[in-house]
Tab-separated table of C-alpha atoms in Angstrom:
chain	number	residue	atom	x	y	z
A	1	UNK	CA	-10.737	21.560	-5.083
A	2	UNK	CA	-7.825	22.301	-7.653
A	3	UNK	CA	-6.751	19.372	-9.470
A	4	UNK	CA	-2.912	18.356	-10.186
A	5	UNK	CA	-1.133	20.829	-11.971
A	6	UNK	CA	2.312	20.419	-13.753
A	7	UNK	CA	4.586	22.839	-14.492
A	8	UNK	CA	5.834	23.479	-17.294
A	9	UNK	CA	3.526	22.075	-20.145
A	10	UNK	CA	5.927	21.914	-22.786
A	11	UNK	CA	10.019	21.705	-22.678
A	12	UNK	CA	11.780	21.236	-25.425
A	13	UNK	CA	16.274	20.599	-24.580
A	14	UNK	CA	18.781	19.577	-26.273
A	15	UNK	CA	20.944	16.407	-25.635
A	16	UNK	CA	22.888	16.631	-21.936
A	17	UNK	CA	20.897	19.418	-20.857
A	18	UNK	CA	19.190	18.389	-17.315
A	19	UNK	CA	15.684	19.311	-16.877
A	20	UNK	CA	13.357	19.752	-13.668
A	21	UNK	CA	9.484	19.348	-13.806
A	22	UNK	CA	7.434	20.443	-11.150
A	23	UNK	CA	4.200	18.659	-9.652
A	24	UNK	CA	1.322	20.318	-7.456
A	25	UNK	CA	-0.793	17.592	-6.140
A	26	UNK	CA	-4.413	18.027	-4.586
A	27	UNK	CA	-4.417	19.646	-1.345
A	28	UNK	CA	-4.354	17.152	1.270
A	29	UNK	CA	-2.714	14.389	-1.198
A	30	UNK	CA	0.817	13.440	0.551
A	31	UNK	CA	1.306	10.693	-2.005
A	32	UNK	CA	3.174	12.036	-5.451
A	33	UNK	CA	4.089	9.748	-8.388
A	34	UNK	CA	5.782	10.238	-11.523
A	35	UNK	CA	5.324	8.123	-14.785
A	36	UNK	CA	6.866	8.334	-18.135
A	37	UNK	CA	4.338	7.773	-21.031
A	38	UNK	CA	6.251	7.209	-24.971
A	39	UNK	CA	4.324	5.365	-28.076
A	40	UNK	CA	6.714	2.460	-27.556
A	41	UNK	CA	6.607	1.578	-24.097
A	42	UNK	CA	3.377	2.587	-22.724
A	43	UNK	CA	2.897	3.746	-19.259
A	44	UNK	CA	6.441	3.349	-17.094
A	45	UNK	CA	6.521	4.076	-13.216
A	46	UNK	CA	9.477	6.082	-12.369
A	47	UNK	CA	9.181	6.768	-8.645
A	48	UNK	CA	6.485	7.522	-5.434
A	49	UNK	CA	7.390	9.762	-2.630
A	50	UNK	CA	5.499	10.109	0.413
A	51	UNK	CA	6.034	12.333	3.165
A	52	UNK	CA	9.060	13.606	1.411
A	53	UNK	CA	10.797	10.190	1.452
A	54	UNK	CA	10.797	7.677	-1.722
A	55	UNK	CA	8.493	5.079	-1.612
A	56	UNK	CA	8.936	2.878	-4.678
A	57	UNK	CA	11.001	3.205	-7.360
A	58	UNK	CA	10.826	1.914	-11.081
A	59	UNK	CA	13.241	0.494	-12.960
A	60	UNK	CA	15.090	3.703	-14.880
A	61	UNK	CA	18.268	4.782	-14.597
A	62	UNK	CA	19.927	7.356	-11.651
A	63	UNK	CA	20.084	10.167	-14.206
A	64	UNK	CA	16.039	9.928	-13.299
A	65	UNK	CA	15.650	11.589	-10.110
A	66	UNK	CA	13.029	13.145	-7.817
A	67	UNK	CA	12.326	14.704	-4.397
A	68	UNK	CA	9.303	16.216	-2.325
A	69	UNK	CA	8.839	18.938	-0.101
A	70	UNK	CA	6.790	19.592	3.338
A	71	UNK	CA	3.685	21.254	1.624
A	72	UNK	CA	4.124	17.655	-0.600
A	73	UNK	CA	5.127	19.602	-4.257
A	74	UNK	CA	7.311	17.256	-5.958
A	75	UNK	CA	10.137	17.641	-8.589
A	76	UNK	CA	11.534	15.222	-10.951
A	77	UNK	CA	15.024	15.870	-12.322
A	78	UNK	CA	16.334	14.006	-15.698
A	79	UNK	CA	20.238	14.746	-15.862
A	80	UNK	CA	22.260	14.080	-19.191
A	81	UNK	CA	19.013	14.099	-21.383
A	82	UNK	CA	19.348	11.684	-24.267
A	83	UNK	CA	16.966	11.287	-27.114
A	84	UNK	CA	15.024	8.932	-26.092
A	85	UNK	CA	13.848	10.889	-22.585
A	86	UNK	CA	11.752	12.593	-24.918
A	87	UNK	CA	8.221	11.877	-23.452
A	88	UNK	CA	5.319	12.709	-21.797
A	89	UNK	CA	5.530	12.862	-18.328
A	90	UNK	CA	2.884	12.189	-15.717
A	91	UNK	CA	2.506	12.762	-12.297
A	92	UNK	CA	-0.190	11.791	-10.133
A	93	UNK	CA	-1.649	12.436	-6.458
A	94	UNK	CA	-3.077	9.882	-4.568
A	95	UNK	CA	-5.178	9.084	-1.354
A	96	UNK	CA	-5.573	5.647	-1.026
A	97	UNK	CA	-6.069	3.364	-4.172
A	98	UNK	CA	-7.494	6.038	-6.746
A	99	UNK	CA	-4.662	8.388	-8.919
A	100	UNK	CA	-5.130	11.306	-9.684
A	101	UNK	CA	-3.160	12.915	-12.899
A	102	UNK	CA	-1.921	15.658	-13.755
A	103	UNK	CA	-2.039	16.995	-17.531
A	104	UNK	CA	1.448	15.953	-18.138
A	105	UNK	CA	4.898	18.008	-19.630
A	106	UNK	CA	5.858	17.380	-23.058
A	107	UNK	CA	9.411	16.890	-23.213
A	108	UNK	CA	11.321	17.078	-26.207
A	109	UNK	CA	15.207	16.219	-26.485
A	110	UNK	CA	16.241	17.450	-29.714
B	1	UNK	CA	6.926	-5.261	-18.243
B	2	UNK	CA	3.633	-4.295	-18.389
B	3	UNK	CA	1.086	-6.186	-15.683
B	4	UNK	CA	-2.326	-6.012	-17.586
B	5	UNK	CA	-2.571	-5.767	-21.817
B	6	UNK	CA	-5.599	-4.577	-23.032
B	7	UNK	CA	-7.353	-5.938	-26.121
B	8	UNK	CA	-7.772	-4.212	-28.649
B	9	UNK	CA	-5.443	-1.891	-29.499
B	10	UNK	CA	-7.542	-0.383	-31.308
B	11	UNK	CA	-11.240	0.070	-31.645
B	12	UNK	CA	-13.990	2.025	-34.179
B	13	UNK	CA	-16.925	2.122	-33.974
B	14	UNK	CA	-20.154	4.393	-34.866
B	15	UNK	CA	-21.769	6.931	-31.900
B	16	UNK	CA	-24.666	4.718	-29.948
B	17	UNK	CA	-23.061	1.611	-30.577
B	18	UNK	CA	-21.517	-0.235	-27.411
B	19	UNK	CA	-17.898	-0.162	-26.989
B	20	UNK	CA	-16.007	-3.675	-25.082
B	21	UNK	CA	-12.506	-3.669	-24.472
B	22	UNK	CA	-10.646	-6.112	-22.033
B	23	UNK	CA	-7.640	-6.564	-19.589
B	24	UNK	CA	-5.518	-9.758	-19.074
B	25	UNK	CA	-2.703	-9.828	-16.854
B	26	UNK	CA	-0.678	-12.930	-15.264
B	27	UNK	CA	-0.625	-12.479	-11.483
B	28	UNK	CA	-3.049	-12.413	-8.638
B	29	UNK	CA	-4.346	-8.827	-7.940
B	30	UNK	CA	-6.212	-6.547	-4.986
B	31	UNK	CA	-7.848	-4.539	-7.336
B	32	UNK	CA	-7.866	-3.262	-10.948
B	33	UNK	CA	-8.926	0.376	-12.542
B	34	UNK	CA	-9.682	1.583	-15.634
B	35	UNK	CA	-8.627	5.119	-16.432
B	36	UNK	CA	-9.007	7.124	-19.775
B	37	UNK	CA	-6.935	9.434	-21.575
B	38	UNK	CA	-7.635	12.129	-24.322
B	39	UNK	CA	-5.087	12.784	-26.374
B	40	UNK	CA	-1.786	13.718	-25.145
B	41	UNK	CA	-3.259	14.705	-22.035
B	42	UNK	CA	-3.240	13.111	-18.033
B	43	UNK	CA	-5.369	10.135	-17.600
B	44	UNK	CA	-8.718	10.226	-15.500
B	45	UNK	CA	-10.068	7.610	-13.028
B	46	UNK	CA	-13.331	5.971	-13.999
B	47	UNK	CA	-13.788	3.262	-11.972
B	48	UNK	CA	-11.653	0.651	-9.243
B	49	UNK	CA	-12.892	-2.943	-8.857
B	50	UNK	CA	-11.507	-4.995	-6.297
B	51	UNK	CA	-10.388	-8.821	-6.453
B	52	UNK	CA	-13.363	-10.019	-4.581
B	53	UNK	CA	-15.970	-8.253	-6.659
B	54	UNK	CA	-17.016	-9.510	-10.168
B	55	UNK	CA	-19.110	-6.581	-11.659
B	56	UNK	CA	-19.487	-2.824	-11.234
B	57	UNK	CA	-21.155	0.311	-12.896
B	58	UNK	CA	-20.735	3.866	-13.446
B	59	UNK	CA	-22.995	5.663	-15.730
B	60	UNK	CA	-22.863	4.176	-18.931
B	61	UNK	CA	-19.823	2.372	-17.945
B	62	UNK	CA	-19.813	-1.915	-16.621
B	63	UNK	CA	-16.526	-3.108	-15.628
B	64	UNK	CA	-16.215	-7.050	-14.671
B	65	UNK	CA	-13.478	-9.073	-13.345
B	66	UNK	CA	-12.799	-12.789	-13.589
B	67	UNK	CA	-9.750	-13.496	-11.122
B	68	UNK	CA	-10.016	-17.098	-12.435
B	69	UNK	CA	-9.252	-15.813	-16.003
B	70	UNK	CA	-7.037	-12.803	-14.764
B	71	UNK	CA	-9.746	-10.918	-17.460
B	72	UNK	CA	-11.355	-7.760	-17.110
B	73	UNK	CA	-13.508	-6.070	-19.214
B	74	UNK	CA	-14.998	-2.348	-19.668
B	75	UNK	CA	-18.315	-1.832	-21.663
B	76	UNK	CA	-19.167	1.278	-22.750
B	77	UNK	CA	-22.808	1.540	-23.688
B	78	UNK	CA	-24.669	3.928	-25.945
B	79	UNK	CA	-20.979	5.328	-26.898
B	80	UNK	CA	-20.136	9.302	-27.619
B	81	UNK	CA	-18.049	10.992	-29.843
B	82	UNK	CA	-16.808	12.514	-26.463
B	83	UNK	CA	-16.126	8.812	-25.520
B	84	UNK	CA	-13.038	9.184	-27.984
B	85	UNK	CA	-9.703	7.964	-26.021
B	86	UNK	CA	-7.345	5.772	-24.685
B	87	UNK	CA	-8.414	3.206	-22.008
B	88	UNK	CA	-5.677	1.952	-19.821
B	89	UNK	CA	-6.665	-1.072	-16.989
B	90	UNK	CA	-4.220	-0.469	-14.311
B	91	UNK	CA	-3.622	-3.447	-11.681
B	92	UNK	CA	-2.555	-3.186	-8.048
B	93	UNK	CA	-0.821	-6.024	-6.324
B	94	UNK	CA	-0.592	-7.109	-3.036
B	95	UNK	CA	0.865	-4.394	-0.409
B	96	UNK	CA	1.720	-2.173	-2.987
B	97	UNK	CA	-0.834	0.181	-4.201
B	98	UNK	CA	1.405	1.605	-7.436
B	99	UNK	CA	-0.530	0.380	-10.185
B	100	UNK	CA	0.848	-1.250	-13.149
B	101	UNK	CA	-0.227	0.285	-16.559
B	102	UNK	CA	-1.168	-1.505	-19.787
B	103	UNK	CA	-0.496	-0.196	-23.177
B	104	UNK	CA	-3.974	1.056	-23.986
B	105	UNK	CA	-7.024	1.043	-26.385
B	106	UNK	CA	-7.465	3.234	-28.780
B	107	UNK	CA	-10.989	3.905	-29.260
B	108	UNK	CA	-12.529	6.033	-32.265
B	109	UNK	CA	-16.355	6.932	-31.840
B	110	UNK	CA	-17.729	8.463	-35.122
B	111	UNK	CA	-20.538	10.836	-34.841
């Protein structure tokens, strides 16, 4: 079974560019997350759709946004990019308890 | 604010040796899991213990829980240079199954 894939693997924008990141989950998954990873805050939830409706929601701001489709592939949109959006983010497919991540997208805000 | 902090940050040690790092966090839990991550990459699952279990294993990993603490703790025995990551405990809380992250330890093996 193919794992999570992420598209693309590296970005790098410029300050109040938007950006969209794209996330495949396991076949079968319906559950989609998205987490932002930086050296100074660790591991943040951003949001969980399921069944193309948003399940739970972290605490960032609206310029963080996200959306998933029938066949369950999930975006995540950052509008406005500011400096410190630059990150790592994660997405991850779940059935039941267990997550399973994707290899992340490097984002860089220059 | 992070649920679970893991302790150490940071931790070297030599290949063979066993490797212990530990979990607190402040409220009551279903379950807990310990993922790792290589660096700069996604994290992978190693192993879920729930609130009414105290001890599990995988392989050369043991994972216990003390709810009465709020502790966990993962032992890695006979440790790897592959073993070379971040650990993150991630807890899950009552009807929500989103877990909440720690900030990670760093573990060096040294061949």
């Amino acid at each position: 079974k193919a794992g999570v894939t992420q598209t693309p693997r590296y970005l790098i924008k410029t300050r109040g560019q938007q950006v969209t990141l794209s996330c495949s989950p396991i076949s079968g998954h319906r559950s989609v997350s998205w987490y932002q990873q930086t050296p100074g805050q660790g591991l943040q939830f951003l949001f969980e759709y399921f069944s193309e409706t948003q399940r739970n929601k972290g605490n960032f701001p609206g310029r963080f946004s996200g959306r998933q489709f029938s066949n369950s592939r999930s975006e995540m949109n950052v509008s406005t990019l500011e400096l410190g959006d630059s990150a790592l983010y994660l997405c991850a497919s779940s059935l039941g308890n267990e997550q399973f991540f994707g290899p992340g997208t490097r984002l860089t805000v220059l | 604010s992070q649920q679970g902090e893991e302790d150490p940050q940071a931790l070297s040690i030599q290949e063979g040796e066993n490797a212990t790092m530990n979990c607190s966090y402040k409220t009551s839990i279903n379950n807990l899991q310990w993922y790792r991550q290589n660096s700069g990459r996604g994290l992978v699952h190693l192993i879920l213990i729930r609130s009414n279990e105290r001890e599990k294993h995988s392989g050369r990993l043991r994972v216990t829980l003390d709810t009465s603490k709020k502790s966990s703790s993962l032992l890695i025995t006979a440790s790897r240079a592959a073993d070379t990551a971040s650990y993150f405990c991630a807890t899950g809380r009552g009807g929500s199954y989103i877990p909440t992250f720690g900030r990670g330890t760093s573990l060096i093996v040294h061949p």
